[in-house]
Coordinates of C-alpha atoms and ligand atoms in Angstrom, one line a residue:
X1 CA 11.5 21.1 20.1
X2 CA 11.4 20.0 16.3
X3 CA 11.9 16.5 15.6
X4 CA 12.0 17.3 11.9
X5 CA 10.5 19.2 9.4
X6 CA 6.5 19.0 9.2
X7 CA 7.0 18.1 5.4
X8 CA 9.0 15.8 5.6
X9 CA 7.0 13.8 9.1
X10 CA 6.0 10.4 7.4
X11 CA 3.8 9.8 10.5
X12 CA 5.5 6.5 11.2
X13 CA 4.9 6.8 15.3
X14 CA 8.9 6.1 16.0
X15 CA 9.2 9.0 17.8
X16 CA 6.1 8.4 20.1
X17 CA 7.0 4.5 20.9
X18 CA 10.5 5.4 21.7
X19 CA 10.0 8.8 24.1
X20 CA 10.6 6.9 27.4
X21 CA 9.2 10.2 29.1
X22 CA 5.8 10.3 27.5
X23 CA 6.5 13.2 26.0
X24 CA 5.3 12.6 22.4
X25 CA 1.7 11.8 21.7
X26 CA 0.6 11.4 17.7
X27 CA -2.9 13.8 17.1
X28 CA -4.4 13.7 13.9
X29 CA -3.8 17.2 12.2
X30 CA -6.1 19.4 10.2
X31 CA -5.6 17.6 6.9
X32 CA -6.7 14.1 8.9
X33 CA -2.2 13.0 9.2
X34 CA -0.8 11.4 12.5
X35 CA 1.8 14.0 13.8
X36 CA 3.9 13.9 16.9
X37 CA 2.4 16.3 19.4
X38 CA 5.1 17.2 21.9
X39 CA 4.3 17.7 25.6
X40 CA 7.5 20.3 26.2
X41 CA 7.0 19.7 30.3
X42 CA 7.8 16.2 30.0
X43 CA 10.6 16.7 27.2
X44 CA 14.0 16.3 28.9
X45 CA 15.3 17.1 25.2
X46 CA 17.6 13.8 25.3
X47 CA 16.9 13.5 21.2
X48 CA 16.0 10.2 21.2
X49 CA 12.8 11.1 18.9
X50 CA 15.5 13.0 16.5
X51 CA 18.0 10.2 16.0
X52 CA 14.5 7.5 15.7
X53 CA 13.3 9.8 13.0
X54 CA 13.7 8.5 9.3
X55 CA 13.4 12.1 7.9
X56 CA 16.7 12.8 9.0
X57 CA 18.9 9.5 8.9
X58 CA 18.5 8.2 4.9
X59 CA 20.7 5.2 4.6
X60 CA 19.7 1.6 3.2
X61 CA 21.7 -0.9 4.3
X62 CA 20.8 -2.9 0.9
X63 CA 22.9 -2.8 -2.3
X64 CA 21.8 -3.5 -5.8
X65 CA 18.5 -5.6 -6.4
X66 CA 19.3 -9.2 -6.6
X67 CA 16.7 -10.2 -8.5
X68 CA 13.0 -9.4 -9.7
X69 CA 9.8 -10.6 -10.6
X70 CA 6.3 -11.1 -12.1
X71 CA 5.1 -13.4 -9.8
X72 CA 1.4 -14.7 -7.9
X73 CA 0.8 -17.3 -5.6
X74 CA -0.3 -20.8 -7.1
X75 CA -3.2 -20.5 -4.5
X76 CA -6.1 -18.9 -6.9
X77 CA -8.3 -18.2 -3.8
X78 CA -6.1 -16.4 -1.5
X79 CA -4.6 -14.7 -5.0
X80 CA -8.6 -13.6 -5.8
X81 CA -8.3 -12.2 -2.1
X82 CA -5.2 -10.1 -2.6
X83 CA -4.5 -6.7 -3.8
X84 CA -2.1 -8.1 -6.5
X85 CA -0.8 -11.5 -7.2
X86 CA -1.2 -12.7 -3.5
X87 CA 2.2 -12.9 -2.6
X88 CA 2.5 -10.9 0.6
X89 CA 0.1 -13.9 1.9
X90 CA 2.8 -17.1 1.0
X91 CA 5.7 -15.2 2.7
X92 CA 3.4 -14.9 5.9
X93 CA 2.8 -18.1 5.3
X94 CA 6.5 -19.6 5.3
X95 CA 6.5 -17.6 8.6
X96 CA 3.7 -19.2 10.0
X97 CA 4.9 -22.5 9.0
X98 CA 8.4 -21.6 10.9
X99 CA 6.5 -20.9 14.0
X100 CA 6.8 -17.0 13.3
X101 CA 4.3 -13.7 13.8
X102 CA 3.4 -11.6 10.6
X103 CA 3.1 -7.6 11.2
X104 CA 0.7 -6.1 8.6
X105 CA -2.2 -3.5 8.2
X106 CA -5.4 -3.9 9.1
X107 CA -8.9 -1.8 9.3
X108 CA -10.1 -1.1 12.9
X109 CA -14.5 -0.8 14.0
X110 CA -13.8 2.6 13.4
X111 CA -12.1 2.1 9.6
X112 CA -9.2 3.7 10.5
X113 CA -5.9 1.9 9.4
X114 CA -3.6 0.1 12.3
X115 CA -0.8 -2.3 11.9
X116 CA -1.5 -5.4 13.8
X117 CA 0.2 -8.6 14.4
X118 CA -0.9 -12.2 13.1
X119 CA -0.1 -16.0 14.4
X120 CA -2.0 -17.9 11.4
X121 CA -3.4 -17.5 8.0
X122 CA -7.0 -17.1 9.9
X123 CA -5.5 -13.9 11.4
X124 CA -4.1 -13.1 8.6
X125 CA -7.4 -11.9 7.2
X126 CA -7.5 -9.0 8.1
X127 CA -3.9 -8.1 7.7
X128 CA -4.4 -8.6 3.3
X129 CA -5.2 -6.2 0.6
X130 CA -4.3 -2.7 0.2
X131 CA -5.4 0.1 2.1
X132 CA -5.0 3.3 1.1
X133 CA -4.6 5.5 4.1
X134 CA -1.6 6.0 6.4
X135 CA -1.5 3.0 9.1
X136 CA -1.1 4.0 12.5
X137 CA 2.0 2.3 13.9
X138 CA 1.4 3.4 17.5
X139 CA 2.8 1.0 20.4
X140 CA 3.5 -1.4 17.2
X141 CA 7.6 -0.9 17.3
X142 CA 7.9 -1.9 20.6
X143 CA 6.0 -5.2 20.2
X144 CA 8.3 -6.3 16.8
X145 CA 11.1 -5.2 19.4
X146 CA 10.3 -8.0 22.3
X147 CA 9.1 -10.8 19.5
X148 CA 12.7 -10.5 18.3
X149 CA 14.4 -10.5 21.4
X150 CA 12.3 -13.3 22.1
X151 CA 14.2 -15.5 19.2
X152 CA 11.1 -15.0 16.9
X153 CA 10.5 -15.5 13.3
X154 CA 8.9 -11.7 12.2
X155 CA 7.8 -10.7 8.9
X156 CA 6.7 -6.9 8.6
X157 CA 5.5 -5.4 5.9
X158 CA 4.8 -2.0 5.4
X159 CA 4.9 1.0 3.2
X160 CA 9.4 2.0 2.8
X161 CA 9.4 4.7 5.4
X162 CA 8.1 2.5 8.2
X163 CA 10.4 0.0 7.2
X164 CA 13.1 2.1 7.3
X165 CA 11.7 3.6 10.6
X166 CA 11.2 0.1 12.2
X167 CA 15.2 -0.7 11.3
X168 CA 15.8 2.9 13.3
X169 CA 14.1 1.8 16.0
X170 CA 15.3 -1.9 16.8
X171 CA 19.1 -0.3 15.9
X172 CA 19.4 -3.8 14.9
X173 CA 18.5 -5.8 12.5
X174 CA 18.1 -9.7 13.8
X175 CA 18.5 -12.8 12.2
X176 CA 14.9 -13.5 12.3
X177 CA 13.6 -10.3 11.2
X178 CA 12.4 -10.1 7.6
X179 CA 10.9 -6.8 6.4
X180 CA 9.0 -6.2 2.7
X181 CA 8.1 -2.8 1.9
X182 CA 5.6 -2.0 -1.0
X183 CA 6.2 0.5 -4.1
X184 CA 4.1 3.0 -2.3
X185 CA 2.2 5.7 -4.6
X186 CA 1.7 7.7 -1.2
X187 CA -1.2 7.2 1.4
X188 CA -4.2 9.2 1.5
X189 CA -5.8 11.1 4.3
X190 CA -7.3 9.6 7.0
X191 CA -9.9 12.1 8.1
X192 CA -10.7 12.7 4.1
X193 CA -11.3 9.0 3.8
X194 CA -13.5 8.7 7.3
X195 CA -15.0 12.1 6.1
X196 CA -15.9 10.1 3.0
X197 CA -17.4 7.5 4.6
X198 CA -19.6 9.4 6.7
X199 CA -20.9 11.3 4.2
X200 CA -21.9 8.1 2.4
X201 CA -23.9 6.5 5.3
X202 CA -26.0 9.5 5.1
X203 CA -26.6 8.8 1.6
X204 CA -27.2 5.2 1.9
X205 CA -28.7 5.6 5.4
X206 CA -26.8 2.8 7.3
X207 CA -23.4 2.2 8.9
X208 CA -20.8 1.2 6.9
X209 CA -19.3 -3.1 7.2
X210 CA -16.6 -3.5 4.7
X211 CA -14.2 -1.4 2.4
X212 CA -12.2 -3.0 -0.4
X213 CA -10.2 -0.4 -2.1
X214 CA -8.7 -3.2 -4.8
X215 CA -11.6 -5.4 -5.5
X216 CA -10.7 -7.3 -8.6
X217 CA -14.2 -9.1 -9.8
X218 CA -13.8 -7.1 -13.0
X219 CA -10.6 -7.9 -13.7
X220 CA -7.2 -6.6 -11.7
X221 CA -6.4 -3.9 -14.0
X222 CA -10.0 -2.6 -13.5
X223 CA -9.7 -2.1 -9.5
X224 CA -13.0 -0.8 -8.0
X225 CA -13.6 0.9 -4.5
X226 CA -16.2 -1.4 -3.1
X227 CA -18.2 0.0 0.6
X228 CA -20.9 -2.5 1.8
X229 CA -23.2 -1.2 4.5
X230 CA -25.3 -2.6 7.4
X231 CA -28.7 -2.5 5.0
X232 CA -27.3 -4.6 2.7
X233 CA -26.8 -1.4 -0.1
X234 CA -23.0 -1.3 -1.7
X235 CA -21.1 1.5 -3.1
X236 CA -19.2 0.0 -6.1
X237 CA -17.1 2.4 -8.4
X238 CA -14.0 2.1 -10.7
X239 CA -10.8 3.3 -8.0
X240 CA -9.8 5.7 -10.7
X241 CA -13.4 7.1 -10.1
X242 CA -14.7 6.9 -7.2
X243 CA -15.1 9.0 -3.8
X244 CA -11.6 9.3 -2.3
X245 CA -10.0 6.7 -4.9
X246 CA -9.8 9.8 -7.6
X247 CA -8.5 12.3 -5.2
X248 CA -5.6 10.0 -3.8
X249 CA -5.1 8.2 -7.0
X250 CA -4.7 11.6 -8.6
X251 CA -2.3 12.4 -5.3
X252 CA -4.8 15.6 -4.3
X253 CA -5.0 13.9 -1.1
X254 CA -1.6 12.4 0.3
X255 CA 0.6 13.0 3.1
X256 CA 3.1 16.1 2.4
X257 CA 5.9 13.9 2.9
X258 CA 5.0 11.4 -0.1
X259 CA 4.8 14.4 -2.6
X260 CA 8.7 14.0 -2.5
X261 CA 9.4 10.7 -0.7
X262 CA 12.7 10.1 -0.5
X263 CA 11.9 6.3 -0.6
X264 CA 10.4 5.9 -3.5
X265 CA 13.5 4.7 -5.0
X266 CA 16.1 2.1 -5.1
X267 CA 17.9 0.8 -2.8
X268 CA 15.4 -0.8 -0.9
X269 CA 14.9 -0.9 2.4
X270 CA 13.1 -4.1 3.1
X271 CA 14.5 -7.1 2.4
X272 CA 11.7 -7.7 0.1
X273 CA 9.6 -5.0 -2.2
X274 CA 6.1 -5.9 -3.5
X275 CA 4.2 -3.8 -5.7
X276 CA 1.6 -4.2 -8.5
X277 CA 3.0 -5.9 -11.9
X278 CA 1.7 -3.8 -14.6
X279 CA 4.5 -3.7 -17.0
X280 CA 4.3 -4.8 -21.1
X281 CA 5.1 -8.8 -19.8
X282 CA 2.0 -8.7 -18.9
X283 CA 0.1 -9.5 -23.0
X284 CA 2.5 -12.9 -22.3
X285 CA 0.3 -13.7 -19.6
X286 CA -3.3 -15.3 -20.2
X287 CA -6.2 -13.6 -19.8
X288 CA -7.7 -15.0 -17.0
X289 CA -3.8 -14.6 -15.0
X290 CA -4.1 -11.2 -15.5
X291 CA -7.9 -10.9 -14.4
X292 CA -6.6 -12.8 -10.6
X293 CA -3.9 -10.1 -10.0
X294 CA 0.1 -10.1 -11.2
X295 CA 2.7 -8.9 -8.0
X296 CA 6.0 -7.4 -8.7
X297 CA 8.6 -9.0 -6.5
X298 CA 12.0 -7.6 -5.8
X299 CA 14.7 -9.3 -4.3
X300 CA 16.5 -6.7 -2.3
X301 CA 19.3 -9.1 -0.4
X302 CA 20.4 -12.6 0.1
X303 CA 18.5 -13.1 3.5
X304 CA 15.6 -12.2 0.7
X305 CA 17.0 -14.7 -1.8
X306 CA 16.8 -17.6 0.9
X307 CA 13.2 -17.5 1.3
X308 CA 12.4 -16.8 -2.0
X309 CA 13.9 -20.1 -2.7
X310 CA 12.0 -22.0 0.0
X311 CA 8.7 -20.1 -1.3
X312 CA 9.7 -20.9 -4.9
X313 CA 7.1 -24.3 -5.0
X314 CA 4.0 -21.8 -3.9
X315 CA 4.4 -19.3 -6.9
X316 CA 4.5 -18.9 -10.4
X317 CA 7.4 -16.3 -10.9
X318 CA 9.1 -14.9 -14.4
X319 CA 11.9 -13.3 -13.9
X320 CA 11.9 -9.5 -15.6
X321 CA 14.9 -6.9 -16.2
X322 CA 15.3 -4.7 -12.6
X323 CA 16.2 -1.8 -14.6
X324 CA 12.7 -2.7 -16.5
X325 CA 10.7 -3.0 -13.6
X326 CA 12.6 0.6 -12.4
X327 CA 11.9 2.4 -15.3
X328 CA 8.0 1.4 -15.6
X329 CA 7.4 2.0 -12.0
X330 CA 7.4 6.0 -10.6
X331 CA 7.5 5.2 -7.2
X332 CA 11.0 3.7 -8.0
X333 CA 12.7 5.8 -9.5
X334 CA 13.0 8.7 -7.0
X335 CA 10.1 11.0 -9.4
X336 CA 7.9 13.5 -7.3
X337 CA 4.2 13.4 -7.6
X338 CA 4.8 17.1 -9.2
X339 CA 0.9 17.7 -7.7
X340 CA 1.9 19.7 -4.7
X341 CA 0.4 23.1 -6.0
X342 CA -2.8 20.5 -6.1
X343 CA -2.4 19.3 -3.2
X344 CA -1.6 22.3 -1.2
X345 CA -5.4 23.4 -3.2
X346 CA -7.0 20.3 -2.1
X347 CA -6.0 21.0 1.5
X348 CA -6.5 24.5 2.3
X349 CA -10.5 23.7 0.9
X350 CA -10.8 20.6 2.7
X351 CA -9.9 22.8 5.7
X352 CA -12.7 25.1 4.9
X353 CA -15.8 23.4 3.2
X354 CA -17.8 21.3 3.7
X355 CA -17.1 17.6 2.6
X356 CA -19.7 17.2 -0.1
X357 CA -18.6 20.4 -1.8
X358 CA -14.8 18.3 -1.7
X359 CA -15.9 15.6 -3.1
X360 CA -18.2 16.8 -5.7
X361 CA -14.9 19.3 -6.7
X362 CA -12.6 16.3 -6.4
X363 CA -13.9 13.2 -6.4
X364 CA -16.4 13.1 -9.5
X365 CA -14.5 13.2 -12.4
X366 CA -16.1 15.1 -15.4
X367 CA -17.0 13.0 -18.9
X368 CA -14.2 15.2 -20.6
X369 CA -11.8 13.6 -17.3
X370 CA -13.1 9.8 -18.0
X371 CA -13.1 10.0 -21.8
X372 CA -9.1 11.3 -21.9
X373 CA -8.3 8.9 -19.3
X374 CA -9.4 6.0 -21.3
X375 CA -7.4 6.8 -24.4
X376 CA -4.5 7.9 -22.0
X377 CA -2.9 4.6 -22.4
X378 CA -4.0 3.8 -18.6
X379 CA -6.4 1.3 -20.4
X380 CA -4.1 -0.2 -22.8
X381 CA -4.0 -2.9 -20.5
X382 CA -7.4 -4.0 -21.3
X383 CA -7.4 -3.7 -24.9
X384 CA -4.0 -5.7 -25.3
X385 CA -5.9 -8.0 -22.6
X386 CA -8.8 -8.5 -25.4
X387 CA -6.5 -9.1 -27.8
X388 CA -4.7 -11.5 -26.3
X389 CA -8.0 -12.8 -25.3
X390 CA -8.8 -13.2 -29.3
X391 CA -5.8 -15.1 -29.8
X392 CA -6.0 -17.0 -27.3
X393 CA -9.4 -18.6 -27.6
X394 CA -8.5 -18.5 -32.0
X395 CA -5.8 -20.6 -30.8
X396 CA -7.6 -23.3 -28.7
X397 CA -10.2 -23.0 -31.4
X398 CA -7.5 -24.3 -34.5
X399 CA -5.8 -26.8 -31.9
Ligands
FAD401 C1 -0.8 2.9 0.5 C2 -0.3 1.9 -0.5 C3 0.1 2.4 -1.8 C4 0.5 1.6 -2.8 N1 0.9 2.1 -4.0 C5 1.4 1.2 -4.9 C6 1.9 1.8 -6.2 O1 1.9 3.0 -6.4 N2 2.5 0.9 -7.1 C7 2.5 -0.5 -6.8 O2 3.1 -1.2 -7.7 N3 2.1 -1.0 -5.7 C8 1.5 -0.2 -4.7 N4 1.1 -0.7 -3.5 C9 1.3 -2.1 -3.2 C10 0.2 -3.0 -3.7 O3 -1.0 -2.4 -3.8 C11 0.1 -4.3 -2.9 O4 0.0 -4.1 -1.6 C12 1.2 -5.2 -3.1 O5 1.3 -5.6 -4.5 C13 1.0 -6.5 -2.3 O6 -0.1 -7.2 -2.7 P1 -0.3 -8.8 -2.5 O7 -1.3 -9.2 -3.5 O8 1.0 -9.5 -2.4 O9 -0.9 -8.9 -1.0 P2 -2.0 -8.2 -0.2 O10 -2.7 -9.1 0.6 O11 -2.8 -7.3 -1.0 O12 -1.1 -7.3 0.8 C14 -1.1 -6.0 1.1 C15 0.0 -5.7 2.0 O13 0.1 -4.4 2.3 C16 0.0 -4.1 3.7 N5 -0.7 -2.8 3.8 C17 -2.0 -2.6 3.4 N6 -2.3 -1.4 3.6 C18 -1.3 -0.8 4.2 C19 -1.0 0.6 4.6 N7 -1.9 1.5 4.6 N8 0.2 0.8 5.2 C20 1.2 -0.1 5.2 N9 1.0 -1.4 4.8 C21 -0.2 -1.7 4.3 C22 -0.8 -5.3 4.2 O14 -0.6 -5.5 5.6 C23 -0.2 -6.4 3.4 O15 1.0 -6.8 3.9 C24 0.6 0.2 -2.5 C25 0.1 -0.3 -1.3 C26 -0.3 0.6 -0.3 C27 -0.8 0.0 1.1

């Protein structure tokens, strides 16, 4: 029995949550990816897990982008808090405020990524900022499922192929369901990352509290991968540079499936698409805007439109060119990684040495590495940042 091809699995559970035999179980594989592990003396072979599967149905249901945007949420704090310009955080919001549940990942004790379900901006929490590593989505479709027989107001948001996975599932797509997915560069291993981890317990000698993969103290354009453990010690490094950040960031370490993804690319599936904003708009913005975190914000439909029209008071938006916010984003415009020699690399040794020899091979970049990356353009950011900075305070100075 193949559901579908192993390179083209996304790991999005569907299959498991809607095997009414208990046939399907997801494992983690030997590169640390949920797959569907099939129990064949419990398969009646009625292809229910074939017709769930988004690796072999492909259809938006969403036209052209309606609209898009530079956008954050007037709320600094829960902004500061966010991966990006907070925005993910004032649509769960309207939803709370309409008596509605919010779907969104979160870390579990065990730091492994689950999607879980929120009533109110305390559960919410958990459910913010990025994290970089598939999210389990196990016994999660069924829940949405009964919330929105149930007449409920649902947001979920989730990386496109969940989305897309979700809409298989349901077969339906109710009134009250909203769904945002996010430009999604991939997502990285799981066993790599908890590999990662427990390698740097040993090092600092204490269990591990509190990842932050985005955190933005330094500025939003300088993300750094922040670990705190139970001593008190942190791990604090640049994303771009630090243990697992390089590897994924550099793609050495995704799912198969997002070398190629087939939804990196418009049309959307959600009815919303949030990413990072990090195109030239940005030197408009002041200094200190940028430094909180700048969302992109697509309008994929008019259920979309509504909202983003009742949300409108919460955020600062400027409108910006689709086909600009296509062409400087990858992720939208269908381009593969083109690192799956790389990848395939990175694998077959994580398979067979030990995890300090990985990440000494991939996760420390070399001086040459850093100093070509920071005339690669990649920091261009921050110098048009200081000298808009400059200007900015010359300006204030003469007025
Ligand atoms: C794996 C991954 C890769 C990404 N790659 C890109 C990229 O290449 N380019 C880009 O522009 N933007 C990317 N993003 C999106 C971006 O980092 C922000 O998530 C987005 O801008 C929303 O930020 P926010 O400030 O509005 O809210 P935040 O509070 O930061 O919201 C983050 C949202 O993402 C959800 N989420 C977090 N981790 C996961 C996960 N592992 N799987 C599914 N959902 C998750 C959360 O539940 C929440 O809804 C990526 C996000 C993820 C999770």
């Amino acid at each position: 029995m193949v559901i579908a091809r192993s390179s083209y699995c996304t790991g999005c559970c569907a299959c498991g949550d809607v095997c009414r035999f208990g046939a399907i179980t997801m494992v983690y594989d030997d590169e640390g990816f949920l797959v569907p592990g099939i129990n064949t003396s419990k398969c009646v072979k009625c292809n229910q897990c074939v017709n769930v599967c988004p690796a072999n149905s492909f259809t938006s249901k969403n036209d052209n982008i309606i609209s898009s945007y530079a956008c954050w949420s007037n709320d600094t704090e829960s902004r500061i808090s966010s991966s990006s310009g907070g925005i993910f955080s004032v649509l769960a919001s309207w939803i709370f405020q309409n008596n509605g549940v919010v779907y969104g990942a979160a870390f579990d004790e065990s730091f492994h990524v689950k999607h879980g379900r929120a009533e109110n901006m305390n559960e919410l929490e958990l459910l913010k900022k990025s994290k970089y590593i598939q999210s389990e989505m196990i016994s999660v479709y069924p829940m949405i499922k009964k919330d929105c027989e149930q007449g409920k107001l649902v947001l979920f948001v989730g990386t496109p192929c969940q989305v897309s996975a979700l809409y298989n599932y349901l077969g339906y797509d109710y009134e009250k369901l909203y769904t945002c997915d996010l430009i999604c560069h991939g997502v990285g291993s799981t066993g790599y990352f908890v590999d990662c981890l427990g390698y740097l317990q040993k090092n600092f000698k204490s269990k591990v509290t509190e990842v932050v993969f985005r955190e933005k103290s330094k500025g939003y354009n300088k993300p750094h991968l922040i670990i705190r453990f139970e001593n008190g010690r942190m791990y604090k490094q640049f994303l771009y540079y630090s243990i697992f950040g390089h590897s994924f960031t550099k793609s050495f370490s995704v799912r198969k499936s997002c070398i190629e993804c087939k939804y990196a690319t418009v049309p959307r599936f959600g009815n919303f698409t949030l990413g990072d904003y990090s195109g030239k708009v940005y030197v408009n913005f002041n200094f200190n805007e940028i430094k909180r975190g700048i969302s992109t914000l697509l309008i994929n439909n008019m259920k979309a439109q509504l909202v983003f029209e009742e949300i409108s008071d919460k955020i600062f938006a400027k409108k910006v060119d689709v086909d600009y916010i296509i062409t400087t984003s990858n992720r939208l415009k269908g381009i593969s990684l083109k690192t799956l020699e790389e990848r395939d690399e990175f694998f077959a040794e994580y398979k067979s040495l030990d995890v300090k020899e990985i990440i000494q091979k991939y996760d420390m970049p070399s001086r040459e590495e850093i100093r070509n990356f920071k005339y690669s353009g990649k920091w261009n950011g921050s110098v048009l940042q200081l000298i808009h900075k400059i200007v900015y305070r010359v300006k204030r100075h003469i007025s």
